[in-house]
Coordinates of C-alpha atoms and ligand atoms in Angstrom, one line a residue:
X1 CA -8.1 -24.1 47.6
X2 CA -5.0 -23.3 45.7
X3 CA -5.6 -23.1 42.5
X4 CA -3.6 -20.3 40.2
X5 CA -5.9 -18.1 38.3
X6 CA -3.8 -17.1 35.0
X7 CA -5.0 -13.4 33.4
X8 CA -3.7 -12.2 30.4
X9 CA -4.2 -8.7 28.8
X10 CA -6.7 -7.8 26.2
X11 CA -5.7 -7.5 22.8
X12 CA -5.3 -4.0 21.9
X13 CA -6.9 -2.9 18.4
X14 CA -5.2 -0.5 15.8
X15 CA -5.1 0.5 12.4
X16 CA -3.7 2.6 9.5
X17 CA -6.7 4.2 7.6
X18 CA -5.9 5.4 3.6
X19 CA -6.7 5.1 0.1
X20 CA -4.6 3.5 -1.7
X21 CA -3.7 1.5 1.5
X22 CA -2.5 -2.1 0.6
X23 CA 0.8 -0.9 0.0
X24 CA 1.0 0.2 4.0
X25 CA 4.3 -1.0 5.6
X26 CA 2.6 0.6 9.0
X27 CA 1.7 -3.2 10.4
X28 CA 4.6 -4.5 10.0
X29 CA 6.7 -1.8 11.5
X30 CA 3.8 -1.8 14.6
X31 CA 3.9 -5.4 15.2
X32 CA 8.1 -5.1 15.8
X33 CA 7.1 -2.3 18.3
X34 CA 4.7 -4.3 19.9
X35 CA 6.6 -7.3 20.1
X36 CA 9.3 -5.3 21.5
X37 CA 7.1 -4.2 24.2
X38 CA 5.3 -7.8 24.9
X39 CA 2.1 -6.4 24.2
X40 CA -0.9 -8.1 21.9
X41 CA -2.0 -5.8 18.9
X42 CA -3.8 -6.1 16.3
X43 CA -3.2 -3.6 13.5
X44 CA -5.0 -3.5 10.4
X45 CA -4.6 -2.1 7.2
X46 CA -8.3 0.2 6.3
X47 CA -9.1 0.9 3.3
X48 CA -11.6 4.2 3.4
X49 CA -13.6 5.4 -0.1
X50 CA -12.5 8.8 -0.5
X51 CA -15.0 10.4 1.2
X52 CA -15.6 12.5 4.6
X53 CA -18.9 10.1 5.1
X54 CA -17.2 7.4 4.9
X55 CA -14.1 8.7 6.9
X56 CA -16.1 9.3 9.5
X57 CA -18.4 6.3 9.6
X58 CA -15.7 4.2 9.7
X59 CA -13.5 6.3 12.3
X60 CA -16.6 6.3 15.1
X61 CA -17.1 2.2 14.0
X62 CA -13.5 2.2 15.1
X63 CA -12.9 4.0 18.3
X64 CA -16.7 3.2 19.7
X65 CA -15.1 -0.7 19.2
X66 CA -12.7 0.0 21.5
X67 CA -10.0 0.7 18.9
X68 CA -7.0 2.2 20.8
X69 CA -5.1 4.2 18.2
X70 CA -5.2 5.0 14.8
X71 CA -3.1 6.6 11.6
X72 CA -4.1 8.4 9.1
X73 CA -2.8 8.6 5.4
X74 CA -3.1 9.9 2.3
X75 CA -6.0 11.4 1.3
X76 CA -7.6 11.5 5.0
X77 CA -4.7 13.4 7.1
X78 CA -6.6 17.1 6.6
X79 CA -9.8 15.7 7.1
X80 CA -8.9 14.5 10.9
X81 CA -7.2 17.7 11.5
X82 CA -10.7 19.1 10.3
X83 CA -12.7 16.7 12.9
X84 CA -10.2 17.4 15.7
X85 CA -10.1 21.1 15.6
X86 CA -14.0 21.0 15.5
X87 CA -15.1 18.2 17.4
X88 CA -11.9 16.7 19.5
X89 CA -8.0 18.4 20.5
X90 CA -5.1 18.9 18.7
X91 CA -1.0 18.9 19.4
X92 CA 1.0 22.0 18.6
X93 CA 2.9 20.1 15.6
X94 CA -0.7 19.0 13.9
X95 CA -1.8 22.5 14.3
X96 CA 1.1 24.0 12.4
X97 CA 1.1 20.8 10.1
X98 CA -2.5 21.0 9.5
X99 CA -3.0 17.7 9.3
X100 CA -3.2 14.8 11.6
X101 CA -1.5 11.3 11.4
X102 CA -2.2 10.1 14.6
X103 CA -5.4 9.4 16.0
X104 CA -6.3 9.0 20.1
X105 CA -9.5 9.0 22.3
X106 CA -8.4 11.9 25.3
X107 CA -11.4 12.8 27.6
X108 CA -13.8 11.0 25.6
X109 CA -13.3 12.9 22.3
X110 CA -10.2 12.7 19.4
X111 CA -6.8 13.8 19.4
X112 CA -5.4 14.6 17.0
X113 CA -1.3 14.4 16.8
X114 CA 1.2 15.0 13.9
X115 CA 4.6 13.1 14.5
X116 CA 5.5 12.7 10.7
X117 CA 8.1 16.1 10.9
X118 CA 9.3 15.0 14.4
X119 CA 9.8 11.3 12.8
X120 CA 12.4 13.2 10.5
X121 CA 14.1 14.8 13.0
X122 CA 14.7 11.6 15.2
X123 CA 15.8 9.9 12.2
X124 CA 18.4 12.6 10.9
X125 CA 19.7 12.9 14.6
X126 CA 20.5 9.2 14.6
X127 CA 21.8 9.1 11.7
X128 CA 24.5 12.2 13.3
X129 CA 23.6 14.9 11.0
X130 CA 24.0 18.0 13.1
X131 CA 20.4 20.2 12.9
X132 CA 22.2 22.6 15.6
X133 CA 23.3 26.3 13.5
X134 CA 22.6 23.9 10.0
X135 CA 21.4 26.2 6.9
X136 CA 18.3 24.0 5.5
X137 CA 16.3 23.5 2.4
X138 CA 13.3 22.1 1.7
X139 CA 12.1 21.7 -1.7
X140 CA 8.3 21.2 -1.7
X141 CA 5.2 22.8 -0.8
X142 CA 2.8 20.2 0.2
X143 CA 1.7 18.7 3.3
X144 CA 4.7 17.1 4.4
X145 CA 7.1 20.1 4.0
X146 CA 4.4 21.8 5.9
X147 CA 4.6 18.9 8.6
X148 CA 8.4 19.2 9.0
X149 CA 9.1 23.0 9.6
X150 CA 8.2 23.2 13.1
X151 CA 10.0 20.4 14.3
X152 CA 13.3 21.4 12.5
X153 CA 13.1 25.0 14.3
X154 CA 12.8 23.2 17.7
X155 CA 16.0 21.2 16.8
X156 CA 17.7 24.9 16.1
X157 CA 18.2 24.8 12.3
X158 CA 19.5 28.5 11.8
X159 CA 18.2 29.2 8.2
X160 CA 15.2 28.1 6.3
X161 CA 14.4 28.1 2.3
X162 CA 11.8 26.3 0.9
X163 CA 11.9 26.0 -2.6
X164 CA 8.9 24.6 -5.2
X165 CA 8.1 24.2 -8.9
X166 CA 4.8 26.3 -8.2
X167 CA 6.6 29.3 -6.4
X168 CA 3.2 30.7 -5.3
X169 CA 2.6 27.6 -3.6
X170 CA 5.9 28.0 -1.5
X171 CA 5.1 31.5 -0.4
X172 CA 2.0 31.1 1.0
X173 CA 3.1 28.3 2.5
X174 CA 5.9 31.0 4.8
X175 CA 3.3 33.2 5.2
X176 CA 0.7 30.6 6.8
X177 CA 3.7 28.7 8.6
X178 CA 4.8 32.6 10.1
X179 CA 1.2 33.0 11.0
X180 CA 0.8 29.9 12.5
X181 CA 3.5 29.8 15.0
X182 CA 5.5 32.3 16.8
X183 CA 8.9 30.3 17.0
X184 CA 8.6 30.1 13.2
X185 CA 7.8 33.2 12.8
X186 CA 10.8 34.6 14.1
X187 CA 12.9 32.0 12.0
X188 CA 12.0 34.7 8.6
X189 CA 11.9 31.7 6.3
X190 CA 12.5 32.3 2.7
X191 CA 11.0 31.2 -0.5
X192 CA 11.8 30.4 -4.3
X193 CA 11.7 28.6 -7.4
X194 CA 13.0 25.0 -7.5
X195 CA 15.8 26.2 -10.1
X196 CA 16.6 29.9 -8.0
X197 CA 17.8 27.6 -5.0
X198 CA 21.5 28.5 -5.1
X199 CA 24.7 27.9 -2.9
X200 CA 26.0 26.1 -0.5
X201 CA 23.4 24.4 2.5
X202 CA 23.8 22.0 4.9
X203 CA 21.1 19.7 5.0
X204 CA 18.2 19.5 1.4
X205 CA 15.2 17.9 2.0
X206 CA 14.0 16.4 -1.0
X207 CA 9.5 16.9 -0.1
X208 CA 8.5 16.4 -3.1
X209 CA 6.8 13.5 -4.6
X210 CA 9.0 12.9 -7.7
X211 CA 10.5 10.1 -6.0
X212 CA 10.5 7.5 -9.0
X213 CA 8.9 9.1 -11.9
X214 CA 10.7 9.6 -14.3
X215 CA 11.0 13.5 -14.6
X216 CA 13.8 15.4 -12.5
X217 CA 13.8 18.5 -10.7
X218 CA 15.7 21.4 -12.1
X219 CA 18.8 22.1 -9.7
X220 CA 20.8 24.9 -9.9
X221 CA 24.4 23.9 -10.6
X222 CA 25.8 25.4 -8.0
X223 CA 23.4 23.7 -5.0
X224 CA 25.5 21.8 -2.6
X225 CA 24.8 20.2 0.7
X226 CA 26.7 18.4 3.1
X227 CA 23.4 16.3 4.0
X228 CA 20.6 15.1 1.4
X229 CA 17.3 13.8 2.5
X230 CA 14.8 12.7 0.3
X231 CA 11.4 11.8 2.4
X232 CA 10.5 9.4 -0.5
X233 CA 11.9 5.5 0.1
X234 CA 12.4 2.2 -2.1
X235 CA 14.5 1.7 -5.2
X236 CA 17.8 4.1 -5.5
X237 CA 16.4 8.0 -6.2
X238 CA 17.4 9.7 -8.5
X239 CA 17.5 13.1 -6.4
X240 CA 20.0 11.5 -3.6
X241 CA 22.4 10.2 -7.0
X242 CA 22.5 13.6 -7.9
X243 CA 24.0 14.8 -4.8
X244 CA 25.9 11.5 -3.8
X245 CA 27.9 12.0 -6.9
X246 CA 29.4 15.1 -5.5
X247 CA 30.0 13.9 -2.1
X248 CA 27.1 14.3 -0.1
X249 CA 25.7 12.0 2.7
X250 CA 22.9 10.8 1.5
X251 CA 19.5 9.2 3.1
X252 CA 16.1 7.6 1.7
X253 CA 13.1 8.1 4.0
X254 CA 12.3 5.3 5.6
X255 CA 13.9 5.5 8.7
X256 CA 11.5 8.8 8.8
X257 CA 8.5 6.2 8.3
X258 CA 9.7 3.9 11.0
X259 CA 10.4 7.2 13.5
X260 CA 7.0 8.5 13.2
X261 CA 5.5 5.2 13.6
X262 CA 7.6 4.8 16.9
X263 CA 6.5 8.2 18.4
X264 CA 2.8 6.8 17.7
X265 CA 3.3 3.7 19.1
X266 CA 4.7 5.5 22.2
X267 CA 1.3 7.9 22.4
X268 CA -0.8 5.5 22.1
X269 CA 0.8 2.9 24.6
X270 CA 2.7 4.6 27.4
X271 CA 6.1 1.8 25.5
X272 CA 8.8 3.5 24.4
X273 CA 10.3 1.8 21.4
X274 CA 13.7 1.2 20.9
X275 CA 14.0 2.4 17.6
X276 CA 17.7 0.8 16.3
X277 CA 16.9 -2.5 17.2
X278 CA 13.3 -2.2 15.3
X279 CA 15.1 -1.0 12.0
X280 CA 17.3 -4.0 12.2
X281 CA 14.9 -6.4 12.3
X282 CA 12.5 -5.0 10.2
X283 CA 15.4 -4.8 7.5
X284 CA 16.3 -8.2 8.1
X285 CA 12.3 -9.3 8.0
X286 CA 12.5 -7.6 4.7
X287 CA 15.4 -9.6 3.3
Ligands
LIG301 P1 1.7 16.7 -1.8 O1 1.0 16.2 -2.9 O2 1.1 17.5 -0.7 O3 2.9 17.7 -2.4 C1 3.6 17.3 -3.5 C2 4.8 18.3 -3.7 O4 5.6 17.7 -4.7 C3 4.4 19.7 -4.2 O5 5.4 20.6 -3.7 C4 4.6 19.6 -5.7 O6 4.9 20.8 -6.4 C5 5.8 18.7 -5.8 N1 5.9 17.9 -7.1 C6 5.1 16.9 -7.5 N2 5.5 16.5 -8.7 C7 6.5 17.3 -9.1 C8 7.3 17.3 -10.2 N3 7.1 16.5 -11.3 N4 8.3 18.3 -10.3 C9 8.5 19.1 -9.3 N5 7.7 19.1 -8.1 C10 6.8 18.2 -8.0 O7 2.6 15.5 -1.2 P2 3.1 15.4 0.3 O8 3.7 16.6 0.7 O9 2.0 14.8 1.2 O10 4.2 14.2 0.2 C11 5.5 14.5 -0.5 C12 6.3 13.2 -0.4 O11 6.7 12.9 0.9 C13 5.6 12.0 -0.9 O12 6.4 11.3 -1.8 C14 5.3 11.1 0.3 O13 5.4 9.8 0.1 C15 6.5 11.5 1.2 N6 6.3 11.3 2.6 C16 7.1 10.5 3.3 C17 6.9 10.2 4.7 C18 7.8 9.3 5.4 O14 7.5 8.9 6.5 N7 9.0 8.9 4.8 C19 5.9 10.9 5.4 C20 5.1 11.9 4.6 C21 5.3 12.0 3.3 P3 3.7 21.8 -6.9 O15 3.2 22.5 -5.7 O16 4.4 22.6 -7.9 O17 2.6 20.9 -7.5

Protein backbone atom coordinates (compact mmCIF):
# COMPACT_ATOMS: atom_id res chain seq x y z
CA UNK A 1 0.00 0.00 0.00
CA UNK A 2 1.00 3.46 -0.73
CA UNK A 3 -0.72 5.63 1.07
CA UNK A 4 1.00 9.02 2.52
CA UNK A 5 0.67 9.42 6.17
CA UNK A 6 0.65 13.45 6.69
CA UNK A 7 2.00 14.47 10.57
CA UNK A 8 1.95 17.75 11.68
CA UNK A 9 3.50 19.26 14.95
CA UNK A 10 1.64 19.85 18.20
CA UNK A 11 0.66 23.16 19.07
CA UNK A 12 2.89 24.61 21.42
CA UNK A 13 1.25 26.45 24.58
CA UNK A 14 2.45 29.88 26.05
CA UNK A 15 1.51 32.75 27.93
CA UNK A 16 2.22 36.13 29.59
CA UNK A 17 1.01 35.97 33.24
CA UNK A 18 0.31 39.76 35.09
CA UNK A 19 -2.14 41.92 36.78
CA UNK A 20 -3.23 44.41 35.03
CA UNK A 21 -2.65 42.13 31.95
CA UNK A 22 -5.18 43.09 29.09
CA UNK A 23 -3.14 45.72 27.95
CA UNK A 24 -0.25 42.95 27.08
CA UNK A 25 1.19 43.55 23.58
CA UNK A 26 3.27 40.14 24.38
CA UNK A 27 0.78 37.91 21.91
CA UNK A 28 1.00 39.84 19.36
CA UNK A 29 4.70 40.32 19.18
CA UNK A 30 4.99 36.19 19.88
CA UNK A 31 2.69 35.30 17.20
CA UNK A 32 5.07 37.43 14.46
CA UNK A 33 7.98 35.29 15.95
CA UNK A 34 6.20 32.27 15.64
CA UNK A 35 5.00 32.89 12.33
CA UNK A 36 8.39 33.68 11.37
CA UNK A 37 9.62 30.49 12.50
CA UNK A 38 6.43 28.28 10.97
CA UNK A 39 5.70 27.03 14.25
CA UNK A 40 1.90 26.74 15.86
CA UNK A 41 1.56 28.64 19.25
CA UNK A 42 -0.78 29.53 21.18
CA UNK A 43 -0.09 32.48 23.61
CA UNK A 44 -2.41 33.71 26.02
CA UNK A 45 -2.88 36.67 27.91
CA UNK A 46 -3.28 35.44 32.12
CA UNK A 47 -4.68 37.32 34.27
CA UNK A 48 -3.39 36.20 38.05
CA UNK A 49 -5.15 37.89 41.42
CA UNK A 50 -2.38 39.34 43.14
CA UNK A 51 -1.44 36.77 45.22
CA UNK A 52 1.54 34.07 45.60
CA UNK A 53 -1.46 31.25 45.96
CA UNK A 54 -2.80 32.05 43.14
CA UNK A 55 0.58 32.66 41.24
CA UNK A 56 1.44 29.47 42.00
CA UNK A 57 -1.70 27.57 41.39
CA UNK A 58 -2.04 28.85 38.24
CA UNK A 59 1.81 28.52 37.21
CA UNK A 60 1.81 24.43 38.17
CA UNK A 61 -1.98 24.37 36.17
CA UNK A 62 0.30 25.67 33.49
CA UNK A 63 3.47 23.89 32.99
CA UNK A 64 1.85 20.33 34.38
CA UNK A 65 -0.47 21.10 30.96
CA UNK A 66 2.25 20.93 29.03
CA UNK A 67 2.67 24.70 28.73
CA UNK A 68 6.10 25.34 27.03
CA UNK A 69 7.16 28.83 28.17
CA UNK A 70 5.92 31.52 30.14
CA UNK A 71 6.48 35.54 31.03
CA UNK A 72 6.08 37.10 33.81
CA UNK A 73 4.89 40.75 34.51
CA UNK A 74 4.15 43.12 36.78
CA UNK A 75 3.41 42.36 40.01
CA UNK A 76 4.62 38.58 39.65
CA UNK A 77 8.48 38.99 38.31
CA UNK A 78 10.06 38.75 42.19
CA UNK A 79 7.75 36.20 43.14
CA UNK A 80 9.24 33.65 40.20
CA UNK A 81 12.66 34.73 41.10
CA UNK A 82 11.50 33.70 44.73
CA UNK A 83 10.12 30.12 43.39
CA UNK A 84 13.19 29.64 41.20
CA UNK A 85 15.90 30.28 43.64
CA UNK A 86 14.04 27.90 46.08
CA UNK A 87 12.45 25.37 44.18
CA UNK A 88 13.86 25.49 40.35
CA UNK A 89 17.35 27.38 38.62
CA UNK A 90 18.16 30.61 37.75
CA UNK A 91 20.34 32.65 34.82
CA UNK A 92 23.14 34.95 35.99
CA UNK A 93 21.12 38.15 34.59
CA UNK A 94 17.82 37.07 36.87
CA UNK A 95 20.01 36.55 39.72
CA UNK A 96 21.50 40.12 39.53
CA UNK A 97 18.03 41.38 38.37
CA UNK A 98 16.20 39.69 41.01
CA UNK A 99 13.47 39.06 39.20
CA UNK A 100 12.39 36.69 36.56
CA UNK A 101 10.52 37.33 33.25
CA UNK A 102 10.98 34.28 31.61
CA UNK A 103 9.70 31.17 32.67
CA UNK A 104 11.05 27.34 31.43
CA UNK A 105 10.71 23.67 32.56
CA UNK A 106 14.82 22.46 32.71
CA UNK A 107 15.30 18.97 34.37
CA UNK A 108 11.90 18.75 35.38
CA UNK A 109 11.86 21.87 37.70
CA UNK A 110 11.66 26.00 36.69
CA UNK A 111 13.95 28.27 35.22
CA UNK A 112 13.99 31.13 35.72
CA UNK A 113 15.57 33.80 33.06
CA UNK A 114 15.74 37.59 33.00
CA UNK A 115 16.14 38.99 29.29
CA UNK A 116 14.39 42.43 29.92
CA UNK A 117 18.13 44.40 30.45
CA UNK A 118 19.65 42.21 27.59
CA UNK A 119 16.40 43.24 25.37
CA UNK A 120 17.75 46.90 25.90
CA UNK A 121 21.02 46.27 24.89
CA UNK A 122 20.08 44.43 21.59
CA UNK A 123 17.71 47.20 20.90
CA UNK A 124 20.24 50.21 21.47
CA UNK A 125 22.99 48.28 19.48
CA UNK A 126 20.64 48.16 16.52
CA UNK A 127 19.67 51.21 16.73
CA UNK A 128 23.93 52.03 16.39
CA UNK A 129 24.36 53.77 19.65
CA UNK A 130 27.88 52.81 20.71
CA UNK A 131 27.76 51.12 24.51
CA UNK A 132 31.69 50.43 23.94
CA UNK A 133 33.84 53.33 26.43
CA UNK A 134 30.05 55.23 26.64
CA UNK A 135 29.54 57.25 30.17
CA UNK A 136 25.88 56.10 31.21
CA UNK A 137 22.97 57.18 33.35
CA UNK A 138 20.22 55.62 34.60
CA UNK A 139 17.64 57.44 36.38
CA UNK A 140 15.54 54.98 38.54
CA UNK A 141 15.78 52.64 41.23
CA UNK A 142 13.36 49.98 40.68
CA UNK A 143 13.29 46.72 39.21
CA UNK A 144 14.00 47.47 35.75
CA UNK A 145 17.09 49.72 36.37
CA UNK A 146 18.09 46.86 38.50
CA UNK A 147 17.45 44.47 35.45
CA UNK A 148 19.59 46.58 33.02
CA UNK A 149 22.96 47.06 34.90
CA UNK A 150 24.53 43.82 34.22
CA UNK A 151 23.87 43.59 30.77
CA UNK A 152 25.17 47.21 29.99
CA UNK A 153 28.62 46.20 31.86
CA UNK A 154 28.91 43.14 29.50
CA UNK A 155 28.47 45.50 26.51
CA UNK A 156 31.58 47.60 28.12
CA UNK A 157 29.81 50.88 29.18
CA UNK A 158 32.87 52.62 31.05
CA UNK A 159 30.95 54.67 33.69
CA UNK A 160 27.81 54.09 35.57
CA UNK A 161 25.42 56.76 37.69
CA UNK A 162 22.24 55.96 38.64
CA UNK A 163 20.31 58.71 39.76
CA UNK A 164 16.56 58.64 41.73
CA UNK A 165 14.08 60.90 43.42
CA UNK A 166 14.39 58.67 46.67
CA UNK A 167 18.34 58.77 46.78
CA UNK A 168 18.37 56.08 49.46
CA UNK A 169 16.67 53.90 47.18
CA UNK A 170 19.55 54.42 44.56
CA UNK A 171 22.32 53.60 46.99
CA UNK A 172 21.29 50.53 48.16
CA UNK A 173 20.53 49.61 44.93
CA UNK A 174 24.90 49.97 44.10
CA UNK A 175 25.56 48.42 47.09
CA UNK A 176 23.32 45.17 46.36
CA UNK A 177 24.15 45.37 42.51
CA UNK A 178 28.29 45.41 43.83
CA UNK A 179 27.43 42.62 46.04
CA UNK A 180 25.72 40.75 43.68
CA UNK A 181 28.18 40.40 40.95
CA UNK A 182 31.82 40.67 40.66
CA UNK A 183 32.01 42.29 37.05
CA UNK A 184 29.71 45.04 38.54
CA UNK A 185 31.52 45.30 41.28
CA UNK A 186 34.56 46.41 39.79
CA UNK A 187 32.49 48.91 37.53
CA UNK A 188 32.41 51.35 41.18
CA UNK A 189 28.97 52.67 40.15
CA UNK A 190 27.81 55.86 41.53
CA UNK A 191 24.80 57.26 42.98
CA UNK A 192 22.54 60.56 43.40
CA UNK A 193 19.62 62.63 43.44
CA UNK A 194 17.58 63.01 40.24
CA UNK A 195 18.39 66.89 40.27
CA UNK A 196 22.48 66.26 41.39
CA UNK A 197 22.91 64.37 37.97
CA UNK A 198 25.25 66.90 36.22
CA UNK A 199 27.28 67.10 32.91
CA UNK A 200 27.82 65.73 29.98
CA UNK A 201 26.87 61.58 29.35
CA UNK A 202 26.61 59.57 26.60
CA UNK A 203 23.69 57.49 26.74
CA UNK A 204 20.41 58.52 29.83
CA UNK A 205 18.21 55.90 30.47
CA UNK A 206 15.02 57.25 31.36
CA UNK A 207 13.79 53.87 34.25
CA UNK A 208 11.46 55.49 35.69
CA UNK A 209 7.84 55.18 35.49
CA UNK A 210 6.74 58.79 34.87
CA UNK A 211 6.27 58.04 31.34
CA UNK A 212 2.86 59.94 30.77
CA UNK A 213 1.81 61.48 33.98
CA UNK A 214 1.80 64.52 34.11
CA UNK A 215 4.64 65.45 36.56
CA UNK A 216 8.40 65.84 35.28
CA UNK A 217 11.56 65.00 36.67
CA UNK A 218 13.83 67.62 37.93
CA UNK A 219 16.98 67.81 35.43
CA UNK A 220 19.86 69.62 36.07
CA UNK A 221 20.39 72.24 33.44
CA UNK A 222 23.43 71.30 32.47
CA UNK A 223 22.64 67.31 31.78
CA UNK A 224 23.37 66.47 28.19
CA UNK A 225 23.54 63.16 26.33
CA UNK A 226 24.40 62.26 23.00
CA UNK A 227 21.75 59.23 23.35
CA UNK A 228 18.29 59.27 25.33
CA UNK A 229 16.38 56.26 26.22
CA UNK A 230 13.28 56.22 27.96
CA UNK A 231 12.20 52.38 28.69
CA UNK A 232 8.52 53.64 28.82
CA UNK A 233 6.62 53.51 25.08
CA UNK A 234 3.32 54.94 23.39
CA UNK A 235 2.38 58.57 22.93
CA UNK A 236 5.47 61.21 22.57
CA UNK A 237 7.29 61.44 26.26
CA UNK A 238 7.86 64.18 27.65
CA UNK A 239 11.45 63.06 29.05
CA UNK A 240 12.77 62.25 25.30
CA UNK A 241 11.26 66.18 24.17
CA UNK A 242 13.35 67.42 26.69
CA UNK A 243 16.49 66.11 25.40
CA UNK A 244 15.43 66.07 21.62
CA UNK A 245 15.12 69.79 21.81
CA UNK A 246 18.76 70.10 22.39
CA UNK A 247 19.92 67.67 19.89
CA UNK A 248 19.94 64.31 21.30
CA UNK A 249 19.00 61.03 19.57
CA UNK A 250 16.22 60.01 21.01
CA UNK A 251 14.36 56.39 21.53
CA UNK A 252 10.89 55.17 23.19
CA UNK A 253 11.05 51.61 24.62
CA UNK A 254 9.45 49.39 22.57
CA UNK A 255 11.91 48.12 20.54
CA UNK A 256 13.28 47.00 24.16
CA UNK A 257 9.77 45.20 24.62
CA UNK A 258 10.03 43.47 21.25
CA UNK A 259 14.00 42.48 22.04
CA UNK A 260 13.25 40.77 25.21
CA UNK A 261 10.34 39.07 23.84
CA UNK A 262 12.68 37.76 20.95
CA UNK A 263 15.43 36.43 23.40
CA UNK A 264 12.39 34.43 25.09
CA UNK A 265 11.12 33.22 22.11
CA UNK A 266 14.56 32.01 21.26
CA UNK A 267 14.87 30.10 24.97
CA UNK A 268 12.01 28.68 24.77
CA UNK A 269 12.17 27.33 21.09
CA UNK A 270 15.63 26.54 19.94
CA UNK A 271 14.17 29.71 16.62
CA UNK A 272 16.12 32.48 16.45
CA UNK A 273 13.97 35.53 15.47
CA UNK A 274 14.85 37.92 13.05
CA UNK A 275 14.22 40.81 15.02
CA UNK A 276 14.10 43.83 12.00
CA UNK A 277 11.75 42.18 10.03
CA UNK A 278 9.39 41.46 13.24
CA UNK A 279 9.38 45.26 14.11
CA UNK A 280 8.28 46.09 10.69
CA UNK A 281 5.48 44.12 10.58
CA UNK A 282 4.29 44.48 13.88
CA UNK A 283 4.46 48.39 13.16
CA UNK A 284 2.69 47.94 10.04
CA UNK A 285 -0.02 45.37 11.93
CA UNK A 286 -0.32 48.27 14.27
CA UNK A 287 -1.19 50.93 11.64
P1 LIG B 1 9.30 50.36 39.80
O1 LIG B 1 7.96 50.66 40.38
O2 LIG B 1 10.09 49.22 40.35
O3 LIG B 1 10.23 51.68 39.96
C1 LIG B 1 9.71 52.93 39.63
C2 LIG B 1 10.84 53.97 39.58
O4 LIG B 1 10.27 55.19 39.08
C3 LIG B 1 11.44 54.32 40.92
O5 LIG B 1 12.81 54.62 40.76
C4 LIG B 1 10.65 55.57 41.35
O6 LIG B 1 11.35 56.43 42.21
C5 LIG B 1 10.50 56.25 40.01
N1 LIG B 1 9.34 57.16 39.95
C6 LIG B 1 8.04 56.85 39.91
N2 LIG B 1 7.28 57.96 39.86
C7 LIG B 1 8.15 59.01 39.88
C8 LIG B 1 7.97 60.42 39.86
N3 LIG B 1 6.76 60.99 39.82
N4 LIG B 1 9.06 61.21 39.90
C9 LIG B 1 10.31 60.64 39.95
N5 LIG B 1 10.53 59.31 39.97
C10 LIG B 1 9.46 58.50 39.94
O7 LIG B 1 9.07 50.21 38.24
P2 LIG B 1 9.96 49.37 37.20
O8 LIG B 1 11.39 49.63 37.51
O9 LIG B 1 9.49 47.96 37.17
O10 LIG B 1 9.55 50.00 35.78
C11 LIG B 1 9.98 51.30 35.38
C12 LIG B 1 9.48 51.58 33.98
O11 LIG B 1 10.12 50.76 33.02
C13 LIG B 1 7.97 51.30 33.83
O12 LIG B 1 7.42 52.42 33.21
C14 LIG B 1 7.90 50.10 32.95
O13 LIG B 1 6.76 50.12 32.12
C15 LIG B 1 9.16 50.24 32.12
N6 LIG B 1 9.65 48.95 31.58
C16 LIG B 1 9.72 48.80 30.22
C17 LIG B 1 10.17 47.60 29.68
C18 LIG B 1 10.24 47.45 28.19
O14 LIG B 1 10.36 46.31 27.69
N7 LIG B 1 10.20 48.52 27.42
C19 LIG B 1 10.57 46.46 30.51
C20 LIG B 1 10.49 46.73 31.94
C21 LIG B 1 10.02 47.94 32.44
P3 LIG B 1 11.29 56.25 43.83
O15 LIG B 1 12.22 55.14 44.17
O16 LIG B 1 11.71 57.56 44.35
O17 LIG B 1 9.85 55.91 44.17
Amino acid sequence: MNKTLTFTKAQQHFMVIGNPIAHSKSPEIHQVFAKQSGLDISYQRQYCPDNAESFYAVITAFFNGGGVGANVTVPFKQLAYDYCQTQGSLSEHAKVAGAVNTLLLKDEALYGDNTDGQGLVNHIESLGWPLNGARVAIIGAGGAARGVVLPLIQAGISTLTIANRTVSKAQVLVTELSAANSTINSHKLKSCATEELTGAFDLIINATSIGLSGNTLPLADDLSSHYVYDLMYGRALPFLQHFAQRGAQTSDGYGMLIAQAALSFERWTGQAVDVKSATVSLKAGAT
